[in-house]
Structures are given as structure tokens and as C-alpha cells.
Amino acid sequence: VGLGAGVLVVLAMTFLGRRIDRSRDAQRLLTLPAVDYHQDGDGTAAKRLVRGLLNGVGSGELLVCPVGVDAEQDALRFVDWSREQDADTPSERVRLVPEPTATVIGARPGPGETAGLVLVVPRGTSRQLLADSTALLATWRPVDAVVVVS
């Protein structure tokens, strides 16, 4: 009985502990830039990330994709917040796209049409979902950064 209980504890810790709780977890998992975004905070790191992508190589839209259907509200709030941050940037340059499966089915952006692709991940998302979404989107356009929303 003791050995069986020990095995169950180890399995539970293994599967329950694999969550994204902060940007550092996403950054280590994907080796991509990741920032935390708190809806109540000032969002300095997220603001720098958005500005850097919009002013970077591409002159097109910054695409914001939720990691899954459950993350669409967080992604929409992040898009609205991003549009309000810089008065010099037209709001149409930041656009919400559907979750990864629906996005990949859609038309592939042409060269220069996108400034970047940001994946929005709510705190507590499983690492497997984040890894799968990133891999799926890579067939359409590689993810440039991750925003962990709390």
C-alpha cells in the first residue's frame, strides 16, 4: 500500500506541476522571449515587447493569438491594451487572430505583412498545450514571443 501511494504522489506531482505560472516558465520551455502581463499593472515589459515588434523588421501587423479557445478573452484584452499604449501606432497594426488550429487553416501571411506573432497564454496553462500550439503555429508562421497573462 505504501509503495502504491508513493507512486501516485510522484505521478500527481509530475502532471500537476507542469503549468505555466510566469513568463520564465514559457521562456525556458520554448526558448522564445516571454513577458508577464498583469491587467492591473503598468505592463512595462509587455509595452516594450509590443513596441519592439512593431518597430522591428516587418512593417505589417502584429498578430496576437490565444493559446486556445479559453484564452480568447485574455488575448482580446491584451490587444485592446496594446492599441491604447502608443498613440503614434495605428490601432489596426495590432490584430487578434483565432486560436492556433483556426489560424493555421487560414491564409498564410505574405512577406512583410506581419511585424510579429505573439502567443497569449493565461497563467496556469499546461506546458503541453503551449508547446503544441507553438509547434502548430510554426507551420504557418513562427511565434516571435509569448505573453503570460495573470
CSV table of N, CA and C in Angstrom, one decimal:
chain,number,residue,atom,x,y,z
A,1,VAL,N,0.8,-1.2,0.0
A,1,VAL,CA,0.0,0.0,0.0
A,1,VAL,C,0.9,1.2,0.0
A,2,GLY,N,1.9,1.3,0.8
A,2,GLY,CA,2.8,2.4,0.9
A,2,GLY,C,3.5,2.7,-0.4
A,3,LEU,N,3.9,1.7,-1.1
A,3,LEU,CA,4.6,1.9,-2.4
A,3,LEU,C,3.6,2.4,-3.5
A,4,GLY,N,2.4,1.9,-3.5
A,4,GLY,CA,1.4,2.4,-4.4
A,4,GLY,C,1.0,3.8,-4.2
A,5,ALA,N,0.9,4.2,-2.9
A,5,ALA,CA,0.6,5.6,-2.6
A,5,ALA,C,1.8,6.5,-3.0
A,6,GLY,N,3.0,6.0,-2.8
A,6,GLY,CA,4.2,6.8,-3.2
A,6,GLY,C,4.2,7.1,-4.7
A,7,VAL,N,3.9,6.0,-5.5
A,7,VAL,CA,3.8,6.1,-6.9
A,7,VAL,C,2.8,7.1,-7.3
A,8,LEU,N,1.6,7.1,-6.7
A,8,LEU,CA,0.5,8.0,-7.0
A,8,LEU,C,1.0,9.5,-6.7
A,9,VAL,N,1.6,9.7,-5.6
A,9,VAL,CA,2.1,11.0,-5.3
A,9,VAL,C,3.1,11.5,-6.3
A,10,VAL,N,4.0,10.7,-6.7
A,10,VAL,CA,5.0,11.1,-7.7
A,10,VAL,C,4.3,11.4,-9.1
A,11,LEU,N,3.4,10.6,-9.5
A,11,LEU,CA,2.7,10.9,-10.7
A,11,LEU,C,1.9,12.1,-10.6
A,12,ALA,N,1.2,12.4,-9.5
A,12,ALA,CA,0.4,13.6,-9.4
A,12,ALA,C,1.3,14.8,-9.4
A,13,MET,N,2.4,14.8,-8.8
A,13,MET,CA,3.4,15.9,-8.8
A,13,MET,C,3.9,16.2,-10.2
A,14,THR,N,4.1,15.1,-10.9
A,14,THR,CA,4.6,15.2,-12.3
A,14,THR,C,3.6,15.9,-13.2
A,15,PHE,N,2.4,15.5,-13.2
A,15,PHE,CA,1.4,16.0,-14.1
A,15,PHE,C,0.8,17.3,-13.6
A,16,LEU,N,0.6,17.5,-12.3
A,16,LEU,CA,0.0,18.7,-11.8
A,16,LEU,C,1.0,19.9,-11.8
A,17,GLY,N,2.3,19.6,-11.8
A,17,GLY,CA,3.3,20.6,-11.7
A,17,GLY,C,3.7,21.2,-13.0
A,18,ARG,N,3.2,20.7,-14.1
A,18,ARG,CA,3.6,21.1,-15.4
A,18,ARG,C,2.7,22.2,-16.0
A,19,ARG,N,2.8,23.4,-15.3
A,19,ARG,CA,1.9,24.5,-15.7
A,19,ARG,C,2.8,25.7,-15.9
A,20,ILE,N,2.3,26.7,-16.7
A,20,ILE,CA,3.0,27.9,-17.0
A,20,ILE,C,2.5,28.9,-15.9
A,21,ASP,N,3.3,29.3,-15.0
A,21,ASP,CA,2.9,30.2,-13.9
A,21,ASP,C,3.5,31.6,-14.1
A,22,ARG,N,4.5,31.8,-14.9
A,22,ARG,CA,5.1,33.1,-15.2
A,22,ARG,C,5.9,33.0,-16.5
A,23,SER,N,6.3,34.1,-16.9
A,23,SER,CA,7.0,34.2,-18.2
A,23,SER,C,8.3,33.4,-18.3
A,24,ARG,N,9.0,33.3,-17.2
A,24,ARG,CA,10.2,32.5,-17.2
A,24,ARG,C,10.0,31.0,-17.5
A,25,ASP,N,8.8,30.5,-17.1
A,25,ASP,CA,8.5,29.1,-17.5
A,25,ASP,C,8.3,28.9,-19.0
A,26,ALA,N,7.6,29.9,-19.6
A,26,ALA,CA,7.4,29.8,-21.0
A,26,ALA,C,8.7,30.0,-21.8
A,27,GLN,N,9.5,30.9,-21.3
A,27,GLN,CA,10.8,31.2,-21.9
A,27,GLN,C,11.8,30.0,-21.9
A,28,ARG,N,11.8,29.3,-20.8
A,28,ARG,CA,12.6,28.1,-20.7
A,28,ARG,C,12.1,27.0,-21.5
A,29,LEU,N,10.8,26.9,-21.6
A,29,LEU,CA,10.2,25.8,-22.4
A,29,LEU,C,10.4,26.0,-23.9
A,30,LEU,N,10.2,27.2,-24.4
A,30,LEU,CA,10.3,27.5,-25.8
A,30,LEU,C,11.5,28.2,-26.3
A,31,THR,N,12.3,28.6,-25.5
A,31,THR,CA,13.5,29.5,-25.8
A,31,THR,C,13.1,30.6,-26.7
A,32,LEU,N,12.0,31.3,-26.3
A,32,LEU,CA,11.5,32.5,-27.0
A,32,LEU,C,11.3,33.6,-26.0
A,33,PRO,N,11.4,34.9,-26.4
A,33,PRO,CA,11.1,35.9,-25.5
A,33,PRO,C,9.7,35.8,-24.9
A,34,ALA,N,9.6,36.0,-23.6
A,34,ALA,CA,8.3,35.9,-22.9
A,34,ALA,C,8.3,37.0,-21.8
A,35,VAL,N,7.1,37.6,-21.7
A,35,VAL,CA,6.9,38.6,-20.7
A,35,VAL,C,5.6,38.3,-19.9
A,36,ASP,N,5.6,38.8,-18.7
A,36,ASP,CA,4.3,38.8,-17.9
A,36,ASP,C,3.5,40.0,-18.2
A,37,TYR,N,2.2,39.8,-18.2
A,37,TYR,CA,1.3,40.9,-18.4
A,37,TYR,C,0.2,40.8,-17.3
A,38,HIS,N,0.1,41.8,-16.4
A,38,HIS,CA,-0.9,41.9,-15.4
A,38,HIS,C,-1.9,42.9,-15.8
A,39,GLN,N,-3.1,42.6,-15.8
A,39,GLN,CA,-4.1,43.5,-16.3
A,39,GLN,C,-4.3,44.7,-15.4
A,40,ASP,N,-3.8,44.6,-14.1
A,40,ASP,CA,-3.9,45.7,-13.2
A,40,ASP,C,-2.6,46.5,-13.1
A,41,GLY,N,-1.5,45.9,-13.7
A,41,GLY,CA,-0.2,46.6,-13.6
A,41,GLY,C,0.1,47.5,-14.7
A,42,ASP,N,1.3,48.1,-14.7
A,42,ASP,CA,1.6,49.0,-15.8
A,42,ASP,C,2.1,48.4,-17.1
A,43,GLY,N,2.5,47.1,-17.0
A,43,GLY,CA,2.8,46.4,-18.2
A,43,GLY,C,4.0,46.9,-19.0
A,44,THR,N,5.1,47.4,-18.2
A,44,THR,CA,6.2,47.9,-18.9
A,44,THR,C,6.9,46.9,-19.8
A,45,ALA,N,7.1,45.7,-19.4
A,45,ALA,CA,7.8,44.7,-20.2
A,45,ALA,C,7.0,44.4,-21.4
A,46,ALA,N,5.7,44.2,-21.3
A,46,ALA,CA,4.8,43.9,-22.4
A,46,ALA,C,4.8,45.1,-23.4
A,47,LYS,N,4.8,46.3,-22.8
A,47,LYS,CA,4.8,47.5,-23.7
A,47,LYS,C,6.1,47.6,-24.5
A,48,ARG,N,7.2,47.3,-23.9
A,48,ARG,CA,8.5,47.2,-24.7
A,48,ARG,C,8.5,46.1,-25.7
A,49,LEU,N,7.9,45.0,-25.4
A,49,LEU,CA,7.8,43.9,-26.4
A,49,LEU,C,7.0,44.3,-27.6
A,50,VAL,N,5.8,44.8,-27.4
A,50,VAL,CA,4.9,45.3,-28.5
A,50,VAL,C,5.6,46.3,-29.3
A,51,ARG,N,6.2,47.3,-28.7
A,51,ARG,CA,6.9,48.4,-29.4
A,51,ARG,C,8.1,47.8,-30.2
A,52,GLY,N,8.8,46.9,-29.6
A,52,GLY,CA,9.9,46.3,-30.3
A,52,GLY,C,9.5,45.6,-31.5
A,53,LEU,N,8.4,44.8,-31.4
A,53,LEU,CA,8.0,44.0,-32.6
A,53,LEU,C,7.4,44.9,-33.7
A,54,LEU,N,6.6,46.0,-33.3
A,54,LEU,CA,6.0,46.9,-34.3
A,54,LEU,C,7.1,47.7,-35.0
A,55,ASN,N,8.2,48.1,-34.3
A,55,ASN,CA,9.2,48.9,-34.8
A,55,ASN,C,10.4,48.1,-35.4
A,56,GLY,N,10.2,46.8,-35.4
A,56,GLY,CA,11.3,45.9,-35.8
A,56,GLY,C,11.3,45.8,-37.4
A,57,VAL,N,11.7,44.6,-37.8
A,57,VAL,CA,12.0,44.3,-39.2
A,57,VAL,C,10.7,44.5,-40.1
A,58,GLY,N,9.6,43.9,-39.7
A,58,GLY,CA,8.4,44.0,-40.5
A,58,GLY,C,7.6,45.3,-40.3
A,59,SER,N,6.9,45.7,-41.3
A,59,SER,CA,6.1,46.9,-41.2
A,59,SER,C,4.6,46.6,-41.2
A,60,GLY,N,4.3,45.3,-41.1
A,60,GLY,CA,2.9,44.9,-41.1
A,60,GLY,C,2.3,44.8,-39.8
A,61,GLU,N,1.3,44.0,-39.6
A,61,GLU,CA,0.5,43.8,-38.4
A,61,GLU,C,1.2,43.0,-37.4
A,62,LEU,N,0.9,43.3,-36.1
A,62,LEU,CA,1.3,42.4,-35.0
A,62,LEU,C,0.2,41.5,-34.7
A,63,LEU,N,0.3,40.2,-35.0
A,63,LEU,CA,-0.8,39.3,-34.8
A,63,LEU,C,-0.7,38.7,-33.4
A,64,VAL,N,-1.8,38.7,-32.7
A,64,VAL,CA,-1.9,38.2,-31.3
A,64,VAL,C,-2.8,37.0,-31.3
A,65,CYS,N,-2.3,35.9,-30.9
A,65,CYS,CA,-3.0,34.6,-31.0
A,65,CYS,C,-3.2,34.0,-29.6
A,66,PRO,N,-4.4,33.7,-29.2
A,66,PRO,CA,-4.6,33.0,-27.9
A,66,PRO,C,-4.1,31.5,-28.0
A,67,VAL,N,-3.6,31.0,-26.9
A,67,VAL,CA,-3.1,29.7,-26.9
A,67,VAL,C,-4.2,28.6,-27.2
A,68,GLY,N,-5.4,29.0,-26.8
A,68,GLY,CA,-6.5,28.1,-27.0
A,68,GLY,C,-7.8,28.9,-26.9
A,69,VAL,N,-8.9,28.2,-27.1
A,69,VAL,CA,-10.2,28.9,-27.1
A,69,VAL,C,-10.5,29.6,-25.8
A,70,ASP,N,-10.0,29.0,-24.7
A,70,ASP,CA,-10.2,29.5,-23.3
A,70,ASP,C,-9.4,30.8,-23.1
A,71,ALA,N,-8.5,31.1,-23.9
A,71,ALA,CA,-7.6,32.2,-23.7
A,71,ALA,C,-8.0,33.4,-24.6
A,72,GLU,N,-9.1,33.3,-25.3
A,72,GLU,CA,-9.5,34.4,-26.3
A,72,GLU,C,-9.8,35.7,-25.6
A,73,GLN,N,-10.5,35.6,-24.4
A,73,GLN,CA,-10.8,36.9,-23.7
A,73,GLN,C,-9.6,37.6,-23.2
A,74,ASP,N,-8.6,36.8,-22.7
A,74,ASP,CA,-7.3,37.4,-22.3
A,74,ASP,C,-6.6,38.0,-23.5
A,75,ALA,N,-6.6,37.3,-24.6
A,75,ALA,CA,-5.9,37.9,-25.8
A,75,ALA,C,-6.6,39.1,-26.3
A,76,LEU,N,-7.9,39.2,-26.3
A,76,LEU,CA,-8.7,40.4,-26.7
A,76,LEU,C,-8.4,41.6,-25.8
A,77,ARG,N,-8.3,41.3,-24.5
A,77,ARG,CA,-7.9,42.4,-23.5
A,77,ARG,C,-6.5,42.9,-23.8
A,78,PHE,N,-5.6,41.9,-24.1
A,78,PHE,CA,-4.2,42.3,-24.4
A,78,PHE,C,-4.2,43.2,-25.7
A,79,VAL,N,-4.9,42.8,-26.7
A,79,VAL,CA,-4.9,43.6,-27.9
A,79,VAL,C,-5.5,45.0,-27.7
A,80,ASP,N,-6.6,45.1,-26.9
A,80,ASP,CA,-7.1,46.4,-26.6
A,80,ASP,C,-6.1,47.2,-25.9
A,81,TRP,N,-5.5,46.6,-24.9
A,81,TRP,CA,-4.5,47.3,-24.1
A,81,TRP,C,-3.3,47.8,-25.0
A,82,SER,N,-2.8,46.9,-25.9
A,82,SER,CA,-1.7,47.2,-26.8
A,82,SER,C,-2.0,48.4,-27.7
A,83,ARG,N,-3.3,48.4,-28.2
A,83,ARG,CA,-3.7,49.5,-29.0
A,83,ARG,C,-3.7,50.9,-28.3
A,84,GLU,N,-4.0,50.9,-27.0
A,84,GLU,CA,-4.0,52.1,-26.3
A,84,GLU,C,-2.7,52.6,-25.8
A,85,GLN,N,-1.6,51.8,-25.9
A,85,GLN,CA,-0.3,52.2,-25.4
A,85,GLN,C,0.5,53.2,-26.2
A,86,ASP,N,0.3,53.2,-27.5
A,86,ASP,CA,1.1,54.1,-28.3
A,86,ASP,C,0.2,54.9,-29.3
A,87,ALA,N,0.1,56.2,-29.1
A,87,ALA,CA,-0.7,57.0,-29.9
A,87,ALA,C,-0.2,57.1,-31.3
A,88,ASP,N,1.1,56.9,-31.5
A,88,ASP,CA,1.7,57.0,-32.9
A,88,ASP,C,1.4,55.8,-33.7
A,89,THR,N,1.1,54.7,-33.1
A,89,THR,CA,0.9,53.5,-33.9
A,89,THR,C,-0.6,53.3,-34.2
A,90,PRO,N,-0.9,53.1,-35.5
A,90,PRO,CA,-2.4,52.9,-35.8
A,90,PRO,C,-2.9,51.6,-35.2
A,91,SER,N,-4.1,51.7,-34.6
A,91,SER,CA,-4.6,50.6,-33.9
A,91,SER,C,-4.8,49.3,-34.8
A,92,GLU,N,-4.9,49.5,-36.1
A,92,GLU,CA,-5.1,48.4,-37.0
A,92,GLU,C,-3.8,47.5,-37.1
A,93,ARG,N,-2.7,48.0,-36.6
A,93,ARG,CA,-1.5,47.3,-36.7
A,93,ARG,C,-1.4,46.1,-35.7
A,94,VAL,N,-2.3,46.1,-34.7
A,94,VAL,CA,-2.3,45.1,-33.7
A,94,VAL,C,-3.7,44.3,-33.9
A,95,ARG,N,-3.6,43.1,-34.3
A,95,ARG,CA,-4.8,42.3,-34.6
A,95,ARG,C,-4.9,41.0,-33.9
A,96,LEU,N,-6.1,40.7,-33.5
A,96,LEU,CA,-6.3,39.4,-32.8
A,96,LEU,C,-6.6,38.3,-33.9
A,97,VAL,N,-6.0,37.2,-33.8
A,97,VAL,CA,-6.3,36.1,-34.7
A,97,VAL,C,-6.9,35.0,-33.9
A,98,PRO,N,-7.6,34.0,-34.5
A,98,PRO,CA,-8.2,32.9,-33.8
A,98,PRO,C,-7.2,32.0,-33.1
A,99,GLU,N,-7.6,31.1,-32.3
A,99,GLU,CA,-6.7,30.1,-31.7
A,99,GLU,C,-5.9,29.4,-32.8
A,100,PRO,N,-4.8,28.7,-32.4
A,100,PRO,CA,-3.9,28.2,-33.4
A,100,PRO,C,-4.5,27.3,-34.5
A,101,THR,N,-5.4,26.4,-34.1
A,101,THR,CA,-5.9,25.5,-35.2
A,101,THR,C,-6.6,26.3,-36.3
A,102,ALA,N,-7.5,27.2,-35.9
A,102,ALA,CA,-8.2,28.0,-36.9
A,102,ALA,C,-7.3,29.0,-37.6
A,103,THR,N,-6.3,29.4,-36.9
A,103,THR,CA,-5.3,30.3,-37.6
A,103,THR,C,-4.5,29.6,-38.7
A,104,VAL,N,-4.1,28.4,-38.4
A,104,VAL,CA,-3.2,27.7,-39.4
A,104,VAL,C,-4.1,27.3,-40.6
A,105,ILE,N,-5.4,27.1,-40.4
A,105,ILE,CA,-6.2,26.8,-41.6
A,105,ILE,C,-6.4,28.0,-42.5
A,106,GLY,N,-6.3,29.2,-41.9
A,106,GLY,CA,-6.5,30.4,-42.7
A,106,GLY,C,-5.3,30.7,-43.7
A,107,ALA,N,-5.4,31.8,-44.3
A,107,ALA,CA,-4.4,32.2,-45.3
A,107,ALA,C,-3.1,32.5,-44.6
A,108,ARG,N,-2.0,32.1,-45.3
A,108,ARG,CA,-0.7,32.3,-44.7
A,108,ARG,C,-0.2,33.8,-45.1
A,109,PRO,N,0.3,34.5,-44.1
A,109,PRO,CA,0.7,35.9,-44.4
A,109,PRO,C,1.9,35.9,-45.4
A,110,GLY,N,1.9,36.9,-46.2
A,110,GLY,CA,3.0,37.1,-47.2
A,110,GLY,C,4.2,37.8,-46.5
A,111,PRO,N,5.3,37.8,-47.2
A,111,PRO,CA,6.5,38.5,-46.7
A,111,PRO,C,6.2,40.0,-46.4
A,112,GLY,N,6.5,40.5,-45.3
A,112,GLY,CA,6.3,41.9,-44.9
A,112,GLY,C,5.0,42.2,-44.4
A,113,GLU,N,4.0,41.3,-44.4
A,113,GLU,CA,2.7,41.5,-44.0
A,113,GLU,C,2.5,41.5,-42.5
A,114,THR,N,3.4,40.9,-41.8
A,114,THR,CA,3.4,40.8,-40.3
A,114,THR,C,4.6,41.3,-39.7
A,115,ALA,N,4.4,42.1,-38.6
A,115,ALA,CA,5.5,42.5,-37.8
A,115,ALA,C,6.0,41.5,-36.8
A,116,GLY,N,5.0,40.6,-36.4
A,116,GLY,CA,5.4,39.5,-35.5
A,116,GLY,C,4.1,38.7,-35.1
A,117,LEU,N,4.3,37.6,-34.4
A,117,LEU,CA,3.3,36.8,-33.9
A,117,LEU,C,3.5,36.6,-32.4
A,118,VAL,N,2.5,37.0,-31.6
A,118,VAL,CA,2.6,36.9,-30.2
A,118,VAL,C,1.6,35.9,-29.7
A,119,LEU,N,2.0,35.0,-28.9
A,119,LEU,CA,1.1,33.9,-28.3
A,119,LEU,C,0.7,34.4,-26.9
A,120,VAL,N,-0.6,34.5,-26.6
A,120,VAL,CA,-1.1,34.9,-25.3
A,120,VAL,C,-1.5,33.6,-24.5
A,121,VAL,N,-0.9,33.5,-23.3
A,121,VAL,CA,-1.0,32.3,-22.5
A,121,VAL,C,-1.5,32.7,-21.1
A,122,PRO,N,-2.7,32.3,-20.7
A,122,PRO,CA,-3.1,32.6,-19.3
A,122,PRO,C,-2.3,31.8,-18.3
A,123,ARG,N,-2.1,32.4,-17.2
A,123,ARG,CA,-1.3,31.7,-16.1
A,123,ARG,C,-2.1,30.4,-15.7
A,124,GLY,N,-1.3,29.3,-15.6
A,124,GLY,CA,-1.9,28.1,-15.2
A,124,GLY,C,-2.1,27.1,-16.4
A,125,THR,N,-1.8,27.6,-17.6
A,125,THR,CA,-1.9,26.8,-18.9
A,125,THR,C,-0.9,25.7,-18.8
A,126,SER,N,-1.3,24.5,-19.3
A,126,SER,CA,-0.4,23.4,-19.3
A,126,SER,C,0.8,23.6,-20.3
A,127,ARG,N,1.9,23.1,-19.9
A,127,ARG,CA,3.1,23.3,-20.8
A,127,ARG,C,2.9,22.6,-22.1
A,128,GLN,N,2.2,21.4,-22.0
A,128,GLN,CA,2.0,20.7,-23.2
A,128,GLN,C,1.1,21.5,-24.2
A,129,LEU,N,0.1,22.2,-23.8
A,129,LEU,CA,-0.7,23.0,-24.6
A,129,LEU,C,0.1,24.1,-25.3
A,130,LEU,N,0.9,24.7,-24.5
A,130,LEU,CA,1.8,25.8,-25.0
A,130,LEU,C,2.8,25.3,-26.1
A,131,ALA,N,3.4,24.1,-25.8
A,131,ALA,CA,4.3,23.5,-26.7
A,131,ALA,C,3.6,23.1,-28.0
A,132,ASP,N,2.5,22.5,-27.9
A,132,ASP,CA,1.7,22.0,-29.1
A,132,ASP,C,1.2,23.2,-29.9
A,133,SER,N,0.8,24.3,-29.3
A,133,SER,CA,0.3,25.5,-30.0
A,133,SER,C,1.5,26.1,-30.8
A,134,THR,N,2.6,26.2,-30.1
A,134,THR,CA,3.8,26.8,-30.8
A,134,THR,C,4.2,26.0,-32.0
A,135,ALA,N,4.2,24.7,-31.8
A,135,ALA,CA,4.6,23.8,-32.9
A,135,ALA,C,3.6,23.9,-34.1
A,136,LEU,N,2.4,23.9,-33.8
A,136,LEU,CA,1.3,24.1,-34.8
A,136,LEU,C,1.5,25.4,-35.6
A,137,LEU,N,1.6,26.5,-34.8
A,137,LEU,CA,1.8,27.8,-35.5
A,137,LEU,C,3.1,27.9,-36.3
A,138,ALA,N,4.1,27.2,-35.9
A,138,ALA,CA,5.4,27.2,-36.7
A,138,ALA,C,5.2,26.8,-38.1
A,139,THR,N,4.2,25.9,-38.4
A,139,THR,CA,4.0,25.5,-39.8
A,139,THR,C,3.3,26.7,-40.6
A,140,TRP,N,2.7,27.6,-39.9
A,140,TRP,CA,2.1,28.8,-40.5
A,140,TRP,C,3.0,30.0,-40.5
A,141,ARG,N,3.5,30.3,-39.3
A,141,ARG,CA,4.4,31.4,-39.1
A,141,ARG,C,5.0,31.2,-37.7
A,142,PRO,N,6.3,31.3,-37.6
A,142,PRO,CA,6.9,31.1,-36.3
A,142,PRO,C,6.5,32.1,-35.3
A,143,VAL,N,6.3,31.7,-34.0
A,143,VAL,CA,5.9,32.6,-32.9
A,143,VAL,C,7.2,33.4,-32.6
A,144,ASP,N,7.0,34.7,-32.4
A,144,ASP,CA,8.1,35.6,-32.0
A,144,ASP,C,8.2,35.8,-30.5
A,145,ALA,N,7.1,35.8,-29.8
A,145,ALA,CA,7.2,36.0,-28.3
A,145,ALA,C,5.9,35.4,-27.7
A,146,VAL,N,6.0,35.3,-26.4
A,146,VAL,CA,4.9,34.8,-25.6
A,146,VAL,C,4.5,35.8,-24.5
A,147,VAL,N,3.3,36.0,-24.2
A,147,VAL,CA,2.8,36.9,-23.2
A,147,VAL,C,2.0,36.0,-22.2
A,148,VAL,N,2.4,36.0,-20.9
A,148,VAL,CA,1.7,35.2,-19.9
A,148,VAL,C,0.9,36.2,-19.1
A,149,VAL,N,-0.4,36.0,-19.2
A,149,VAL,CA,-1.4,36.8,-18.6
A,149,VAL,C,-1.8,36.3,-17.2
A,150,SER,N,-1.9,37.2,-16.3
A,150,SER,CA,-2.3,36.8,-14.9
A,150,SER,C,-3.3,37.8,-14.4
